């Protein structure tokens, strides 16, 4: 009799926990994932662009792209700049989600952040960078993209 009560209790708890799982948990499987590794980049297009600008001298120092994958329903941000730059790539959505990805110098100056699933909402990107980190001649820059709404 005691074994049967335990089995019924475990079954009831499993049913309650399954029913309480949020419906959006599966909808966001691509959140914070790499677009190249996931394959989402294969069906993507640039929807907004921006310019990375050095704070000292206000000169252009790179390009910022906001990507959209219609197959995965995700956005992400890519930057092309000097290979000696480090920084952070930010992605924001209108429903108040965000992703931040730190990158180090290298990769021929091409870096991209992680994705956020963003169907039927707006997304935009921002990048902050620095050259000569830890030295006396530190230079900084930033830039962003306009909003793209789907």
JSON list of N, CA and C in Angstrom, two decimals, residues 32-64:
[
{"chain": "A", "resi": 32, "resn": "UNK", "atom": "N", "xyz": [20.70, 33.25, -27.22]},
{"chain": "A", "resi": 32, "resn": "UNK", "atom": "CA", "xyz": [22.07, 33.23, -26.71]},
{"chain": "A", "resi": 32, "resn": "UNK", "atom": "C", "xyz": [22.92, 32.13, -27.36]},
{"chain": "A", "resi": 33, "resn": "UNK", "atom": "N", "xyz": [22.55, 31.70, -28.56]},
{"chain": "A", "resi": 33, "resn": "UNK", "atom": "CA", "xyz": [23.31, 30.69, -29.30]},
{"chain": "A", "resi": 33, "resn": "UNK", "atom": "C", "xyz": [24.09, 31.37, -30.44]},
{"chain": "A", "resi": 34, "resn": "UNK", "atom": "N", "xyz": [25.14, 30.72, -30.90]},
{"chain": "A", "resi": 34, "resn": "UNK", "atom": "CA", "xyz": [25.97, 31.21, -31.99]},
{"chain": "A", "resi": 34, "resn": "UNK", "atom": "C", "xyz": [25.25, 30.99, -33.32]},
{"chain": "A", "resi": 35, "resn": "UNK", "atom": "N", "xyz": [25.05, 32.03, -34.14]},
{"chain": "A", "resi": 35, "resn": "UNK", "atom": "CA", "xyz": [24.33, 31.86, -35.41]},
{"chain": "A", "resi": 35, "resn": "UNK", "atom": "C", "xyz": [25.07, 30.97, -36.40]},
{"chain": "A", "resi": 36, "resn": "UNK", "atom": "N", "xyz": [26.39, 30.95, -36.35]},
{"chain": "A", "resi": 36, "resn": "UNK", "atom": "CA", "xyz": [27.16, 30.11, -37.27]},
{"chain": "A", "resi": 36, "resn": "UNK", "atom": "C", "xyz": [27.02, 28.63, -36.89]},
{"chain": "A", "resi": 37, "resn": "UNK", "atom": "N", "xyz": [27.16, 28.34, -35.62]},
{"chain": "A", "resi": 37, "resn": "UNK", "atom": "CA", "xyz": [27.07, 26.94, -35.16]},
{"chain": "A", "resi": 37, "resn": "UNK", "atom": "C", "xyz": [25.66, 26.38, -35.30]},
{"chain": "A", "resi": 38, "resn": "UNK", "atom": "N", "xyz": [24.64, 27.22, -35.15]},
{"chain": "A", "resi": 38, "resn": "UNK", "atom": "CA", "xyz": [23.25, 26.75, -35.21]},
{"chain": "A", "resi": 38, "resn": "UNK", "atom": "C", "xyz": [22.76, 26.53, -36.64]},
{"chain": "A", "resi": 39, "resn": "UNK", "atom": "N", "xyz": [23.46, 27.12, -37.61]},
{"chain": "A", "resi": 39, "resn": "UNK", "atom": "CA", "xyz": [23.02, 27.05, -38.99]},
{"chain": "A", "resi": 39, "resn": "UNK", "atom": "C", "xyz": [22.06, 28.17, -39.38]},
{"chain": "A", "resi": 40, "resn": "UNK", "atom": "N", "xyz": [21.71, 29.03, -38.44]},
{"chain": "A", "resi": 40, "resn": "UNK", "atom": "CA", "xyz": [20.78, 30.12, -38.73]},
{"chain": "A", "resi": 40, "resn": "UNK", "atom": "C", "xyz": [21.37, 31.13, -39.71]},
{"chain": "A", "resi": 41, "resn": "UNK", "atom": "N", "xyz": [22.69, 31.24, -39.75]},
{"chain": "A", "resi": 41, "resn": "UNK", "atom": "CA", "xyz": [23.34, 32.19, -40.66]},
{"chain": "A", "resi": 41, "resn": "UNK", "atom": "C", "xyz": [23.08, 31.80, -42.13]},
{"chain": "A", "resi": 42, "resn": "UNK", "atom": "N", "xyz": [22.85, 30.53, -42.39]},
{"chain": "A", "resi": 42, "resn": "UNK", "atom": "CA", "xyz": [22.65, 30.06, -43.76]},
{"chain": "A", "resi": 42, "resn": "UNK", "atom": "C", "xyz": [21.41, 30.67, -44.43]},
{"chain": "A", "resi": 43, "resn": "UNK", "atom": "N", "xyz": [20.46, 31.12, -43.64]},
{"chain": "A", "resi": 43, "resn": "UNK", "atom": "CA", "xyz": [19.23, 31.68, -44.21]},
{"chain": "A", "resi": 43, "resn": "UNK", "atom": "C", "xyz": [19.06, 33.15, -43.83]},
{"chain": "A", "resi": 44, "resn": "UNK", "atom": "N", "xyz": [20.15, 33.85, -43.55]},
{"chain": "A", "resi": 44, "resn": "UNK", "atom": "CA", "xyz": [20.06, 35.19, -42.98]},
{"chain": "A", "resi": 44, "resn": "UNK", "atom": "C", "xyz": [20.38, 36.30, -43.98]},
{"chain": "A", "resi": 45, "resn": "UNK", "atom": "N", "xyz": [19.95, 37.49, -43.60]},
{"chain": "A", "resi": 45, "resn": "UNK", "atom": "CA", "xyz": [20.23, 38.68, -44.39]},
{"chain": "A", "resi": 45, "resn": "UNK", "atom": "C", "xyz": [20.45, 39.87, -43.46]},
{"chain": "A", "resi": 46, "resn": "UNK", "atom": "N", "xyz": [21.24, 40.84, -43.92]},
{"chain": "A", "resi": 46, "resn": "UNK", "atom": "CA", "xyz": [21.47, 42.06, -43.15]},
{"chain": "A", "resi": 46, "resn": "UNK", "atom": "C", "xyz": [20.24, 42.94, -43.30]},
{"chain": "A", "resi": 47, "resn": "UNK", "atom": "N", "xyz": [19.68, 43.39, -42.16]},
{"chain": "A", "resi": 47, "resn": "UNK", "atom": "CA", "xyz": [18.47, 44.23, -42.20]},
{"chain": "A", "resi": 47, "resn": "UNK", "atom": "C", "xyz": [18.74, 45.67, -41.78]},
{"chain": "A", "resi": 48, "resn": "UNK", "atom": "N", "xyz": [19.80, 45.92, -41.05]},
{"chain": "A", "resi": 48, "resn": "UNK", "atom": "CA", "xyz": [20.19, 47.28, -40.68]},
{"chain": "A", "resi": 48, "resn": "UNK", "atom": "C", "xyz": [21.70, 47.32, -40.57]},
{"chain": "A", "resi": 49, "resn": "UNK", "atom": "N", "xyz": [22.28, 48.49, -40.84]},
{"chain": "A", "resi": 49, "resn": "UNK", "atom": "CA", "xyz": [23.72, 48.67, -40.70]},
{"chain": "A", "resi": 49, "resn": "UNK", "atom": "C", "xyz": [23.99, 49.92, -39.89]},
{"chain": "A", "resi": 50, "resn": "UNK", "atom": "N", "xyz": [25.19, 49.99, -39.37]},
{"chain": "A", "resi": 50, "resn": "UNK", "atom": "CA", "xyz": [25.62, 51.16, -38.63]},
{"chain": "A", "resi": 50, "resn": "UNK", "atom": "C", "xyz": [27.12, 51.30, -38.76]},
{"chain": "A", "resi": 51, "resn": "UNK", "atom": "N", "xyz": [27.65, 52.41, -38.26]},
{"chain": "A", "resi": 51, "resn": "UNK", "atom": "CA", "xyz": [29.08, 52.67, -38.33]},
{"chain": "A", "resi": 51, "resn": "UNK", "atom": "C", "xyz": [29.69, 52.70, -36.94]},
{"chain": "A", "resi": 52, "resn": "UNK", "atom": "N", "xyz": [30.80, 52.02, -36.80]},
{"chain": "A", "resi": 52, "resn": "UNK", "atom": "CA", "xyz": [31.59, 52.09, -35.57]},
{"chain": "A", "resi": 52, "resn": "UNK", "atom": "C", "xyz": [32.45, 53.34, -35.68]},
{"chain": "A", "resi": 53, "resn": "UNK", "atom": "N", "xyz": [32.41, 54.20, -34.67]},
{"chain": "A", "resi": 53, "resn": "UNK", "atom": "CA", "xyz": [33.11, 55.49, -34.73]},
{"chain": "A", "resi": 53, "resn": "UNK", "atom": "C", "xyz": [34.07, 55.59, -33.55]},
{"chain": "A", "resi": 54, "resn": "UNK", "atom": "N", "xyz": [35.31, 56.02, -33.84]},
{"chain": "A", "resi": 54, "resn": "UNK", "atom": "CA", "xyz": [36.29, 56.28, -32.78]},
{"chain": "A", "resi": 54, "resn": "UNK", "atom": "C", "xyz": [35.85, 57.52, -32.02]},
{"chain": "A", "resi": 55, "resn": "UNK", "atom": "N", "xyz": [35.93, 57.47, -30.70]},
{"chain": "A", "resi": 55, "resn": "UNK", "atom": "CA", "xyz": [35.53, 58.63, -29.91]},
{"chain": "A", "resi": 55, "resn": "UNK", "atom": "C", "xyz": [36.50, 59.79, -30.10]},
{"chain": "A", "resi": 56, "resn": "UNK", "atom": "N", "xyz": [37.80, 59.49, -30.20]},
{"chain": "A", "resi": 56, "resn": "UNK", "atom": "CA", "xyz": [38.80, 60.54, -30.44]},
{"chain": "A", "resi": 56, "resn": "UNK", "atom": "C", "xyz": [38.92, 60.72, -31.95]},
{"chain": "A", "resi": 57, "resn": "UNK", "atom": "N", "xyz": [38.57, 61.86, -32.46]},
{"chain": "A", "resi": 57, "resn": "UNK", "atom": "CA", "xyz": [38.67, 62.14, -33.88]},
{"chain": "A", "resi": 57, "resn": "UNK", "atom": "C", "xyz": [37.40, 61.86, -34.67]},
{"chain": "A", "resi": 58, "resn": "UNK", "atom": "N", "xyz": [36.48, 61.13, -34.08]},
{"chain": "A", "resi": 58, "resn": "UNK", "atom": "CA", "xyz": [35.18, 60.85, -34.69]},
{"chain": "A", "resi": 58, "resn": "UNK", "atom": "C", "xyz": [35.28, 60.23, -36.08]},
{"chain": "A", "resi": 59, "resn": "UNK", "atom": "N", "xyz": [36.32, 59.44, -36.33]},
{"chain": "A", "resi": 59, "resn": "UNK", "atom": "CA", "xyz": [36.46, 58.80, -37.64]},
{"chain": "A", "resi": 59, "resn": "UNK", "atom": "C", "xyz": [35.85, 57.40, -37.62]},
{"chain": "A", "resi": 60, "resn": "UNK", "atom": "N", "xyz": [35.42, 56.98, -38.79]},
{"chain": "A", "resi": 60, "resn": "UNK", "atom": "CA", "xyz": [34.84, 55.65, -38.92]},
{"chain": "A", "resi": 60, "resn": "UNK", "atom": "C", "xyz": [35.91, 54.60, -38.65]},
{"chain": "A", "resi": 61, "resn": "UNK", "atom": "N", "xyz": [35.52, 53.54, -37.93]},
{"chain": "A", "resi": 61, "resn": "UNK", "atom": "CA", "xyz": [36.48, 52.49, -37.58]},
{"chain": "A", "resi": 61, "resn": "UNK", "atom": "C", "xyz": [35.93, 51.10, -37.83]},
{"chain": "A", "resi": 62, "resn": "UNK", "atom": "N", "xyz": [34.80, 51.03, -38.50]},
{"chain": "A", "resi": 62, "resn": "UNK", "atom": "CA", "xyz": [34.24, 49.72, -38.78]},
{"chain": "A", "resi": 62, "resn": "UNK", "atom": "C", "xyz": [32.77, 49.78, -39.13]},
{"chain": "A", "resi": 63, "resn": "UNK", "atom": "N", "xyz": [32.23, 48.61, -39.43]},
{"chain": "A", "resi": 63, "resn": "UNK", "atom": "CA", "xyz": [30.84, 48.48, -39.83]},
{"chain": "A", "resi": 63, "resn": "UNK", "atom": "C", "xyz": [30.12, 47.54, -38.87]},
{"chain": "A", "resi": 64, "resn": "UNK", "atom": "N", "xyz": [28.86, 47.86, -38.58]},
{"chain": "A", "resi": 64, "resn": "UNK", "atom": "CA", "xyz": [28.03, 47.05, -37.70]},
{"chain": "A", "resi": 64, "resn": "UNK", "atom": "C", "xyz": [26.82, 46.58, -38.50]}
]
